PDB file of N, CA and C in Angstrom:
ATOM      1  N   UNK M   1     130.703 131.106  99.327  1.00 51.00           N
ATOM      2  CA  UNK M   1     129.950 130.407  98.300  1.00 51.00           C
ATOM      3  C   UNK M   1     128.790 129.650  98.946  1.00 51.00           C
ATOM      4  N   UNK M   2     127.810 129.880  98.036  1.00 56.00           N
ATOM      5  CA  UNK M   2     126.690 129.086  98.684  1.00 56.00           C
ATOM      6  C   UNK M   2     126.205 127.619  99.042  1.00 56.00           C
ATOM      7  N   UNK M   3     126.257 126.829  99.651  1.00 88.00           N
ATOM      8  CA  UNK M   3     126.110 125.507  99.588  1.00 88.00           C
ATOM      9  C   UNK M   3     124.702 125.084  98.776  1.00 88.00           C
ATOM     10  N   UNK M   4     124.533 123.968  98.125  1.00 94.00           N
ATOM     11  CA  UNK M   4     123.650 123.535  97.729  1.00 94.00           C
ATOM     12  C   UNK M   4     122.812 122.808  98.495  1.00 94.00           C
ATOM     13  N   UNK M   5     121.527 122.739  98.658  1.00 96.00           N
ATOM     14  CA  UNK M   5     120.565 122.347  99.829  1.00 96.00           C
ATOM     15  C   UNK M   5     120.288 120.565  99.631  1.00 96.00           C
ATOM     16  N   UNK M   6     120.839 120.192 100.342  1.00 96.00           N
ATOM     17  CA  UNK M   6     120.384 119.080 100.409  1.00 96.00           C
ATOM     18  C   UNK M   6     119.393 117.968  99.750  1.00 96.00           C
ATOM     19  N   UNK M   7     118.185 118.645 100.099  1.00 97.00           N
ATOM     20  CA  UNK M   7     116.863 118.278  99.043  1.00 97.00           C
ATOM     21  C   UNK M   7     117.313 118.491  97.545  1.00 97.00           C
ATOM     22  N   UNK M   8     117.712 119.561  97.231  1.00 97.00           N
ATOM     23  CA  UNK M   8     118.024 120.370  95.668  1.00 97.00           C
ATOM     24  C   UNK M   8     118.892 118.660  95.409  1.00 97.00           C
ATOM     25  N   UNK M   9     120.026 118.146  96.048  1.00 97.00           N
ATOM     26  CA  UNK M   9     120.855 117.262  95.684  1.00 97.00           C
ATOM     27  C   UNK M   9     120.251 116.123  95.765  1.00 97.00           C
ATOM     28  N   UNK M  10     119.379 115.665  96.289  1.00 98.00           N
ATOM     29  CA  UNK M  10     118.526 114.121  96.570  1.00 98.00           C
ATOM     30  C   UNK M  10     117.697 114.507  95.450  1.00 98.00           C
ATOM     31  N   UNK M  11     116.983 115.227  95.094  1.00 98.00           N
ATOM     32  CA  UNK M  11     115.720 115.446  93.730  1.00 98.00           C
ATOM     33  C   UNK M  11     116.485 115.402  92.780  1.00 98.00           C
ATOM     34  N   UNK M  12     118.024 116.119  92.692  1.00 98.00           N
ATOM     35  CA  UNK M  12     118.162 116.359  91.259  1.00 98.00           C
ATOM     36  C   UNK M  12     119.187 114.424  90.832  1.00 98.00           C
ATOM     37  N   UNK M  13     119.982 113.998  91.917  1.00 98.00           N
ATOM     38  CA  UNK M  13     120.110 112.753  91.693  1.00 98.00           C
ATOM     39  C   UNK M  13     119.064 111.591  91.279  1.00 98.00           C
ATOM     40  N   UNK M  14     118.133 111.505  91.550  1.00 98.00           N
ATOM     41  CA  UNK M  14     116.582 110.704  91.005  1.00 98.00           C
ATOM     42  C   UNK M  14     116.410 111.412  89.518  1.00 98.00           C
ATOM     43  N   UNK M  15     116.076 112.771  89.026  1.00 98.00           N
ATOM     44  CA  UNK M  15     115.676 112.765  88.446  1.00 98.00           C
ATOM     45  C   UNK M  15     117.224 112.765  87.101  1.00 98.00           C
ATOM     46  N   UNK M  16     117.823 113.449  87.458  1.00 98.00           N
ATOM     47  CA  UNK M  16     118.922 113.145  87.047  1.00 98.00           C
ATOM     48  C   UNK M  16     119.556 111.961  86.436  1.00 98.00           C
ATOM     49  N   UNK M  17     119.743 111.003  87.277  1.00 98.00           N
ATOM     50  CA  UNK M  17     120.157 109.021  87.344  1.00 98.00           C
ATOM     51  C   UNK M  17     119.076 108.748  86.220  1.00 98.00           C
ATOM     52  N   UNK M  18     117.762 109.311  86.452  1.00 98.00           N
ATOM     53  CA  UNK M  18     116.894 108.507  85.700  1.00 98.00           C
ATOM     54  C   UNK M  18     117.026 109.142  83.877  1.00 98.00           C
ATOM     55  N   UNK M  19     117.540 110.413  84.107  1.00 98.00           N
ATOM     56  CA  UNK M  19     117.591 111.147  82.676  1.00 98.00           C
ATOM     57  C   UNK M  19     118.825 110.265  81.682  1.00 98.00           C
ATOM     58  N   UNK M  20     120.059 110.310  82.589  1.00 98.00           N
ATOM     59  CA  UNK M  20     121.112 110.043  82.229  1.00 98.00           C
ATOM     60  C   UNK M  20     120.774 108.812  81.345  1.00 98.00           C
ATOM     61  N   UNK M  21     120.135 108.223  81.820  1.00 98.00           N
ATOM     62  CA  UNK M  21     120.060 106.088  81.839  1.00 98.00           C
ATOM     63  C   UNK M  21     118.848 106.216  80.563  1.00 98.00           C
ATOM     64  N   UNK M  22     117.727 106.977  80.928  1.00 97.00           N
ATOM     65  CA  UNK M  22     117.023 107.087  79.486  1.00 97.00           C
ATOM     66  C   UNK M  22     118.084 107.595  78.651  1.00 97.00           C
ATOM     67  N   UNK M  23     118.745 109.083  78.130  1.00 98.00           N
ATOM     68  CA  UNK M  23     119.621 109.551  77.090  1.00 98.00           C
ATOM     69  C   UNK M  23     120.488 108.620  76.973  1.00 98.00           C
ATOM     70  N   UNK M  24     121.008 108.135  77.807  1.00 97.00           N
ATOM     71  CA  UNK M  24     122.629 107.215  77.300  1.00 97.00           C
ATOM     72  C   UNK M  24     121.924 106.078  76.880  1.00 97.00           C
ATOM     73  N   UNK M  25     121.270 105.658  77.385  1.00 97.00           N
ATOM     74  CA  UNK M  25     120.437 103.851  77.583  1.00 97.00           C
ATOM     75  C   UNK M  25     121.732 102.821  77.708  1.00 97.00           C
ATOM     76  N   UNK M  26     122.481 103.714  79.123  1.00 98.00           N
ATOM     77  CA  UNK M  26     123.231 103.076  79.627  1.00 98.00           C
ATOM     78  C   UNK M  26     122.484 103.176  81.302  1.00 98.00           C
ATOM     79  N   UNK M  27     122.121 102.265  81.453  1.00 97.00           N
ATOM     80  CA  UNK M  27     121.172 101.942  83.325  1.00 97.00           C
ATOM     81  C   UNK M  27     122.379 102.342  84.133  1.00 97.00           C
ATOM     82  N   UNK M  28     123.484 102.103  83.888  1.00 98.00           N
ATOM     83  CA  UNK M  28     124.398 101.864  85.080  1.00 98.00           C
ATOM     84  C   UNK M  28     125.054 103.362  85.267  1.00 98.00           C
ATOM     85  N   UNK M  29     125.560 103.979  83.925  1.00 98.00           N
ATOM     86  CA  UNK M  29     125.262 105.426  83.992  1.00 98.00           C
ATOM     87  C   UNK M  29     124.618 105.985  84.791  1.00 98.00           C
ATOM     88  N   UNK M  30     123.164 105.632  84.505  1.00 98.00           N
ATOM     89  CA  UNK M  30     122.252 106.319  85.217  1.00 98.00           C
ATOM     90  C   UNK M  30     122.790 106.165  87.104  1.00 98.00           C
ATOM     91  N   UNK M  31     123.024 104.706  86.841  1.00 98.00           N
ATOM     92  CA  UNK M  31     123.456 104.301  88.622  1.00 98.00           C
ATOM     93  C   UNK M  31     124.579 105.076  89.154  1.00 98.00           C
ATOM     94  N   UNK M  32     125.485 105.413  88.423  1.00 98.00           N
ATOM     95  CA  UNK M  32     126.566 106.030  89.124  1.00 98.00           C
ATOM     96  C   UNK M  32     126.045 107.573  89.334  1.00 98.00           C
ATOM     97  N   UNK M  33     124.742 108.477  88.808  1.00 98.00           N
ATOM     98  CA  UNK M  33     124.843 109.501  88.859  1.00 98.00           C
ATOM     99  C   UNK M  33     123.809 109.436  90.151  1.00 98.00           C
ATOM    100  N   UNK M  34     122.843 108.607  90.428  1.00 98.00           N
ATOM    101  CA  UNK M  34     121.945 108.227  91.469  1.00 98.00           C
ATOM    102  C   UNK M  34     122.655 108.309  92.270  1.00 98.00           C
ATOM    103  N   UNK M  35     123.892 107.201  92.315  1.00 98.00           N
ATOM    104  CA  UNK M  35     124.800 107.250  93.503  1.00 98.00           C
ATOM    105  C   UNK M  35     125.304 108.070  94.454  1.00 98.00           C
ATOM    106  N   UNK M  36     126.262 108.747  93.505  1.00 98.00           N
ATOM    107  CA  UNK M  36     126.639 109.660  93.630  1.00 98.00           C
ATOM    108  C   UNK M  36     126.321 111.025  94.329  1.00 98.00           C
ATOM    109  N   UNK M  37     124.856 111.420  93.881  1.00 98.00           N
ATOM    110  CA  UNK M  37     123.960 112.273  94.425  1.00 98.00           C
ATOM    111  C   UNK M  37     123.564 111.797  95.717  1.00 98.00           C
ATOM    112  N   UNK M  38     123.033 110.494  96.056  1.00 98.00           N
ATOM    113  CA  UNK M  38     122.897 110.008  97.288  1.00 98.00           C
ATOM    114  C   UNK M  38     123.932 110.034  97.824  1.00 98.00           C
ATOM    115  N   UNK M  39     125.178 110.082  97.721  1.00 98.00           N
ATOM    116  CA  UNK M  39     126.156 110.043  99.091  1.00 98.00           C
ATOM    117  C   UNK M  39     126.415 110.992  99.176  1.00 98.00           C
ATOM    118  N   UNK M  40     126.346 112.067  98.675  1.00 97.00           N
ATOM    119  CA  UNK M  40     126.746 113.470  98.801  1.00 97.00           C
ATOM    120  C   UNK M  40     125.916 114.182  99.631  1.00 97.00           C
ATOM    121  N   UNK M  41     124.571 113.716  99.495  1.00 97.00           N
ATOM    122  CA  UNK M  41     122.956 114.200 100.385  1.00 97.00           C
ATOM    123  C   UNK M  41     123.083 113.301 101.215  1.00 97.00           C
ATOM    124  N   UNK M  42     123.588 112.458 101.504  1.00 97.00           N
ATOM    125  CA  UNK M  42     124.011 111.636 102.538  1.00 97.00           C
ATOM    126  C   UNK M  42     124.812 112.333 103.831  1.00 97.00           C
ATOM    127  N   UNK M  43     125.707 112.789 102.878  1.00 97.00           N
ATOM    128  CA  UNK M  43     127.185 113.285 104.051  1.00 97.00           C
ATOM    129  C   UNK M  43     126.460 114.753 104.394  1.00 97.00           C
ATOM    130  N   UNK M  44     125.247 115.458 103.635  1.00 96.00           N
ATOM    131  CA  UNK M  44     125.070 116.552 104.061  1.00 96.00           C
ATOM    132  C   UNK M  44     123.895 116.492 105.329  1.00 96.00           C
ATOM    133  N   UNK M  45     123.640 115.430 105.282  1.00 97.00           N
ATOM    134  CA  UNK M  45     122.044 115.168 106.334  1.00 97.00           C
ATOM    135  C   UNK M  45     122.982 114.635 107.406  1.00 97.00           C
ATOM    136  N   UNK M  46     123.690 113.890 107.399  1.00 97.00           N
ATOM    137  CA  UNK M  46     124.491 113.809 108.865  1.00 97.00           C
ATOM    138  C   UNK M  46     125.260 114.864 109.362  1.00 97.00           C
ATOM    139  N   UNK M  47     125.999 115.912 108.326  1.00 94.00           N
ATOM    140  CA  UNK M  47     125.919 117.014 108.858  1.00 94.00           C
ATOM    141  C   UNK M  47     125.119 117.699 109.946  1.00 94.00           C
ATOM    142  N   UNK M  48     123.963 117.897 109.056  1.00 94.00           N
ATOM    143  CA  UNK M  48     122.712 118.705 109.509  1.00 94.00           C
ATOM    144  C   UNK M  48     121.762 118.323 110.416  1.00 94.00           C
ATOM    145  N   UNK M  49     121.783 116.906 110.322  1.00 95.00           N
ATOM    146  CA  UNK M  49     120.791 116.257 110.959  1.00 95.00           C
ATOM    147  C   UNK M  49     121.130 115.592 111.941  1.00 95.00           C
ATOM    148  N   UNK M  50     122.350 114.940 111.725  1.00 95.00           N
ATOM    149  CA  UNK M  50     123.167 113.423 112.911  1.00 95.00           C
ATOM    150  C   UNK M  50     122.691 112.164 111.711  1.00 95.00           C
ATOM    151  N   UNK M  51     123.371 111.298 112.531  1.00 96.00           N
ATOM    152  CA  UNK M  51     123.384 109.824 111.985  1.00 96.00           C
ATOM    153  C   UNK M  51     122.120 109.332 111.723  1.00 96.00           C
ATOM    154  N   UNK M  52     121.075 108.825 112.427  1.00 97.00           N
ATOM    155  CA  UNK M  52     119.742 108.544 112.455  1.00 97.00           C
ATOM    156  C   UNK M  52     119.180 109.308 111.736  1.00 97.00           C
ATOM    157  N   UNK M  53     119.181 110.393 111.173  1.00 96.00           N
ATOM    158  CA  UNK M  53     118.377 111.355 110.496  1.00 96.00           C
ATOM    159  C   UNK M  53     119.076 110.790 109.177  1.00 96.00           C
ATOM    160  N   UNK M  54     120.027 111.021 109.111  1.00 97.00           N
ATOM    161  CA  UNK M  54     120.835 110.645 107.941  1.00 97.00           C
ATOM    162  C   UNK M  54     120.454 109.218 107.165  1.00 97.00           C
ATOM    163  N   UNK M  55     120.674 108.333 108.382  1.00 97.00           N
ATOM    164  CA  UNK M  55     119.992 107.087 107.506  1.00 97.00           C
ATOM    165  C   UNK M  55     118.593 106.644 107.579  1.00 97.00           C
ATOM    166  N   UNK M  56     117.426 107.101 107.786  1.00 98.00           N
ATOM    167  CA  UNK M  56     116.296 107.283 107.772  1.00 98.00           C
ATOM    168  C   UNK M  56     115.894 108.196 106.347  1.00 98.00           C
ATOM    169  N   UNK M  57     116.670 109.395 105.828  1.00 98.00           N
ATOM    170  CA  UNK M  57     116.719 109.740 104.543  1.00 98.00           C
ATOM    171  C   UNK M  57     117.050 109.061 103.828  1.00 98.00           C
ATOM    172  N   UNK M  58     118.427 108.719 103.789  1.00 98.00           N
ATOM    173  CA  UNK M  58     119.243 107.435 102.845  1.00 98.00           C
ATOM    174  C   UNK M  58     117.845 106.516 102.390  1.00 98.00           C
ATOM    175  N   UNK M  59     117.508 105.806 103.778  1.00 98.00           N
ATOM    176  CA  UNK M  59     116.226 104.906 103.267  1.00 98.00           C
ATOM    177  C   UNK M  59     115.483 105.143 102.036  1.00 98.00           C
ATOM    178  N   UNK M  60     114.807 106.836 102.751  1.00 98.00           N
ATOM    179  CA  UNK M  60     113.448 106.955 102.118  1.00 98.00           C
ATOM    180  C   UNK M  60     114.131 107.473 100.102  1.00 98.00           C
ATOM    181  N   UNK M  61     115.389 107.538 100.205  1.00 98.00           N
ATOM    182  CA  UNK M  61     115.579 108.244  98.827  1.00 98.00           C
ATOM    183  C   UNK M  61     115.884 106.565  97.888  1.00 98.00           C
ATOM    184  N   UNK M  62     116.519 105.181  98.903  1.00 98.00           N
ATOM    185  CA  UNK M  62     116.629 104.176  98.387  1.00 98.00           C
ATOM    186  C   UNK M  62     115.086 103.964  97.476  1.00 98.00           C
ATOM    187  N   UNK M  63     114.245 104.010  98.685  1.00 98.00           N
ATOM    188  CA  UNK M  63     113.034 103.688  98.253  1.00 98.00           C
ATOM    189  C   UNK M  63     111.927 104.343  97.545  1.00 98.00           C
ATOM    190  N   UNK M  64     112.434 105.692  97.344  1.00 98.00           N
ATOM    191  CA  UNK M  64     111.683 106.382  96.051  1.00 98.00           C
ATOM    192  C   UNK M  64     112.398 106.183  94.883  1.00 98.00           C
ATOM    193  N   UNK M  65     114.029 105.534  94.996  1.00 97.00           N
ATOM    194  CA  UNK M  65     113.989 105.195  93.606  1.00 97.00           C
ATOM    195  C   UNK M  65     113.346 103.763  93.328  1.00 97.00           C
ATOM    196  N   UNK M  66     113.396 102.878  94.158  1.00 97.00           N
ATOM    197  CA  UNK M  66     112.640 101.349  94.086  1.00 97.00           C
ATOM    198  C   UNK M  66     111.153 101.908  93.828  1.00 97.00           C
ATOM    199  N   UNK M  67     110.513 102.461  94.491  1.00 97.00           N
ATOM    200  CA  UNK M  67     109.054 102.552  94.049  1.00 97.00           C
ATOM    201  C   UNK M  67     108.325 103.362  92.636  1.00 97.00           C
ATOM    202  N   UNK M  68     109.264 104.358  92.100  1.00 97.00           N
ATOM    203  CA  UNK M  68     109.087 104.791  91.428  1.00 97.00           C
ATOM    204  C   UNK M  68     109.286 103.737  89.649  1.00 97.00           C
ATOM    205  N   UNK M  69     109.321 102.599  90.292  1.00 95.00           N
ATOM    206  CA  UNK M  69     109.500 101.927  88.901  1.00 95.00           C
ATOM    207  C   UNK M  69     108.079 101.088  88.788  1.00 95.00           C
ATOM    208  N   UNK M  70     107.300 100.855  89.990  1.00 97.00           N
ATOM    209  CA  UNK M  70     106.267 100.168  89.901  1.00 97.00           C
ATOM    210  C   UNK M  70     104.570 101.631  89.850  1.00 97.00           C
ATOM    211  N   UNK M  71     105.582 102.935  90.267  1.00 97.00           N
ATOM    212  CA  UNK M  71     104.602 103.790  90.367  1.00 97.00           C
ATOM    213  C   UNK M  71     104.368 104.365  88.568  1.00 97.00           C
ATOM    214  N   UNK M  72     105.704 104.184  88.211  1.00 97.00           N
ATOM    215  CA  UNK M  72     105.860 104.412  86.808  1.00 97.00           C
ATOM    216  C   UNK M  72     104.537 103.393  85.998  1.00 97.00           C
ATOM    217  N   UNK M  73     104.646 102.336  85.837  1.00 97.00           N
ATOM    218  CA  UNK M  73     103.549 101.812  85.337  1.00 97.00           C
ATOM    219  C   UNK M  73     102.185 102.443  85.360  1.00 97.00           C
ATOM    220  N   UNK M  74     101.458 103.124  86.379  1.00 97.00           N
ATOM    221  CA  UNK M  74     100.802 103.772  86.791  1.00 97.00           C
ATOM    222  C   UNK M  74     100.362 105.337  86.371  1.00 97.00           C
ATOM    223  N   UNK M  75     101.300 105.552  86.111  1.00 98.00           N
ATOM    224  CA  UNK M  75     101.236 107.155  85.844  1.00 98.00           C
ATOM    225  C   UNK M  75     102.500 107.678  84.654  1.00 98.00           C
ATOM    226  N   UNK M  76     103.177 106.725  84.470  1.00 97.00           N
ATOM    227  CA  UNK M  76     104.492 107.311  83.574  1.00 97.00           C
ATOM    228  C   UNK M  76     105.300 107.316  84.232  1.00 97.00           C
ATOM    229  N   UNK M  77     106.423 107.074  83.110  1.00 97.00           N
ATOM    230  CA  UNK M  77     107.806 107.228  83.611  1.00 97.00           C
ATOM    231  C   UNK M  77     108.605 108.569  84.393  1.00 97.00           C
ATOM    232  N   UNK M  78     108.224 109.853  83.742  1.00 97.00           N
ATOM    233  CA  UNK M  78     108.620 110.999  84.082  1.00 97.00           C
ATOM    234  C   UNK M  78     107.943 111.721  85.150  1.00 97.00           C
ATOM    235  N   UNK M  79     106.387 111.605  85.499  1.00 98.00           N
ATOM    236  CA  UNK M  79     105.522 111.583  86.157  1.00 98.00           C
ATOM    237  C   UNK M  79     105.917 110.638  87.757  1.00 98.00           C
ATOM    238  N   UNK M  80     106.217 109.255  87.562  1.00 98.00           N
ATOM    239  CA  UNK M  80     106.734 108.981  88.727  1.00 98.00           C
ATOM    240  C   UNK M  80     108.097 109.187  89.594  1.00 98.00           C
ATOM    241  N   UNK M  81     108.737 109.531  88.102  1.00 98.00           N
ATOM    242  CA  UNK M  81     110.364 110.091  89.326  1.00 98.00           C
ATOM    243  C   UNK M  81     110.075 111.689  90.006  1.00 98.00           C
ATOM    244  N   UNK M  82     109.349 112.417  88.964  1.00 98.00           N
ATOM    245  CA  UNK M  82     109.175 113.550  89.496  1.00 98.00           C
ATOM    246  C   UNK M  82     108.310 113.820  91.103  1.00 98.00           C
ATOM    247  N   UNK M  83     107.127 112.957  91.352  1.00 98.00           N
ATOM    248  CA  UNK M  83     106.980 112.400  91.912  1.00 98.00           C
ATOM    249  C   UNK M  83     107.851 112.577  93.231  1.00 98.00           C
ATOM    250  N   UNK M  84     108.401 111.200  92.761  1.00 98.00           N
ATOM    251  CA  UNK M  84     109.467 110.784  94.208  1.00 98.00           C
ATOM    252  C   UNK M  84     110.635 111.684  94.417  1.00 98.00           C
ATOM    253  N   UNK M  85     110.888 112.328  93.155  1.00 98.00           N
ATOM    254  CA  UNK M  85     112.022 113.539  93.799  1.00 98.00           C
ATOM    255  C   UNK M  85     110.993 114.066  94.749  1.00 98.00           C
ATOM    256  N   UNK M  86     110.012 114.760  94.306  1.00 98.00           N
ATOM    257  CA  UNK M  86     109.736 115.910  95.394  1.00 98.00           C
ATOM    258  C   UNK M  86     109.738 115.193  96.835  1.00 98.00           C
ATOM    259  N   UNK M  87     108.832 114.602  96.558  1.00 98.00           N
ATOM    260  CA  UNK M  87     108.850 113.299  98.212  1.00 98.00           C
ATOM    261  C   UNK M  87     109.751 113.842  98.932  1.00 98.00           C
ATOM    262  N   UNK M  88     110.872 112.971  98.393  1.00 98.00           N
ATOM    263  CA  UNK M  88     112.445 113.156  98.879  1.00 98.00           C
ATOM    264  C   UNK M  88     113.119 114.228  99.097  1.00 98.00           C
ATOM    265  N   UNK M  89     112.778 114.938  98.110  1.00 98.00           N
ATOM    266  CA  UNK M  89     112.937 116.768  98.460  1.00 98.00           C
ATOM    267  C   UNK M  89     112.600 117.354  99.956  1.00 98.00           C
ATOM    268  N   UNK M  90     110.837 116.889  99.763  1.00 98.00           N
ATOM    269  CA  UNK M  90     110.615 117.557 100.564  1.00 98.00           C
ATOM    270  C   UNK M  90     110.905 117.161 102.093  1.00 98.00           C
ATOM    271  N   UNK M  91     110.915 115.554 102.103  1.00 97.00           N
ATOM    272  CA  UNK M  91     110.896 115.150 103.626  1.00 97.00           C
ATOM    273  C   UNK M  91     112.530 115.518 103.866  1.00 97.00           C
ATOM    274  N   UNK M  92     113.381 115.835 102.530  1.00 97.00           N
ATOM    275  CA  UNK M  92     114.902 116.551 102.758  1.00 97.00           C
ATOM    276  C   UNK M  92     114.953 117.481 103.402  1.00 97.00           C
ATOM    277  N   UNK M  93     114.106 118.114 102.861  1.00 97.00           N
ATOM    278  CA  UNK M  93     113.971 120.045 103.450  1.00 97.00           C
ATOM    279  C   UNK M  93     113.942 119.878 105.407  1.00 97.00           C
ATOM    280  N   UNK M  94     112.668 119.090 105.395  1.00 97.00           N
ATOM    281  CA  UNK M  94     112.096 119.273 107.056  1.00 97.00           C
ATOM    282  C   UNK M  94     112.677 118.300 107.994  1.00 97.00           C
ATOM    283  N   UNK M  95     113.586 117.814 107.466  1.00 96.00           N
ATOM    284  CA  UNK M  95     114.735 117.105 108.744  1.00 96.00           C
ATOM    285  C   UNK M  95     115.870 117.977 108.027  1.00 96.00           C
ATOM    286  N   UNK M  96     116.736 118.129 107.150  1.00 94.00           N
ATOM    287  CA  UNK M  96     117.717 118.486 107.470  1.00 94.00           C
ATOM    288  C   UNK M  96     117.971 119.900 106.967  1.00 94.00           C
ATOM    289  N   UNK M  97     117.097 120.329 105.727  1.00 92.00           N
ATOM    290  CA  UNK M  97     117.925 121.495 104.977  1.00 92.00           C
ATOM    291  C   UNK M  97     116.842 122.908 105.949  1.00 92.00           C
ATOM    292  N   UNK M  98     115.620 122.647 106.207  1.00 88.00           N
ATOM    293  CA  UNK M  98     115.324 123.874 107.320  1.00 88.00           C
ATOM    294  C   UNK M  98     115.968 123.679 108.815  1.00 88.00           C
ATOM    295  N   UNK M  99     116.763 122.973 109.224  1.00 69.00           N
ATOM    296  CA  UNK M  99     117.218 122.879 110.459  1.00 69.00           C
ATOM    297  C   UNK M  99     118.819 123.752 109.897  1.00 69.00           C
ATOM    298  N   UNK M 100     118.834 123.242 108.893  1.00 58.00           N
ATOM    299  CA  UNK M 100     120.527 123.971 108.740  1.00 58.00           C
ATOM    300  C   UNK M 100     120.373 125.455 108.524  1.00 58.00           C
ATOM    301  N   UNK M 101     119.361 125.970 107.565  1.00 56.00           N
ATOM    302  CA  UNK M 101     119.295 127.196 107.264  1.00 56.00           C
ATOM    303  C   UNK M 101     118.824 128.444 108.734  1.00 56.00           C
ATOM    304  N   UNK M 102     118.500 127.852 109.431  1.00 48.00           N
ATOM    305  CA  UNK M 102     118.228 128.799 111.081  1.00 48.00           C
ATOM    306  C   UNK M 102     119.548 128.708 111.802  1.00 48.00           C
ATOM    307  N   UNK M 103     120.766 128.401 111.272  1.00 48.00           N
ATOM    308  CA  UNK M 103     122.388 128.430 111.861  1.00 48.00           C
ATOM    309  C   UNK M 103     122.208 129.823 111.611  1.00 48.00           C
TER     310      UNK M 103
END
């Protein structure tokens, strides 16, 4: 079975957390599905990556969901998570999910 890529799990938790919490207009909802997605892309970047890689992502996915609320003002709500998923996606991909896929 195929594993799910890392990035795929950090983008779809942001955009995800943020869907949940708009549809339910329960925030904390939204928090447990954010969560959730982050520790899972968590445990897969220390896999793939080691520790330091791992929490250097952790960071940058903390902080695309923190920034995406002041980037939101700016450009929209849907516009800025989408946004910071990819971010997070992508700086996912080039530390951990293209280092895993050349195994």
């Amino acid at each position: 079975m195929a594993k799910v890529p890392s990035s795929v799990v950090a983008a779809s938790g942001l955009v995800g957390g943020y869907g949940v919490a708009r549809w339910t207009r329960k925030r904390q909802l939204g928090g447990v599905v954010l969560a959730a997605a982050g520790a899972a892309a968590a445990r897969q970047w220390r896999e793939q990556a080691g520790g330091v890689a791992a929490g250097a992502l952790t960071a940058a996915y903390v902080a695309a969901f923190a920034g995406s609320h002041p980037l939101a003002k700016k450009v929209g709500a849907w516009p800025a998570v989408f946004g910071v998923a990819g971010a997070v996606a992508l700086a996912s991909w080039a530390v951990a999910d293209r280092r895993g896929s050349s195994e």
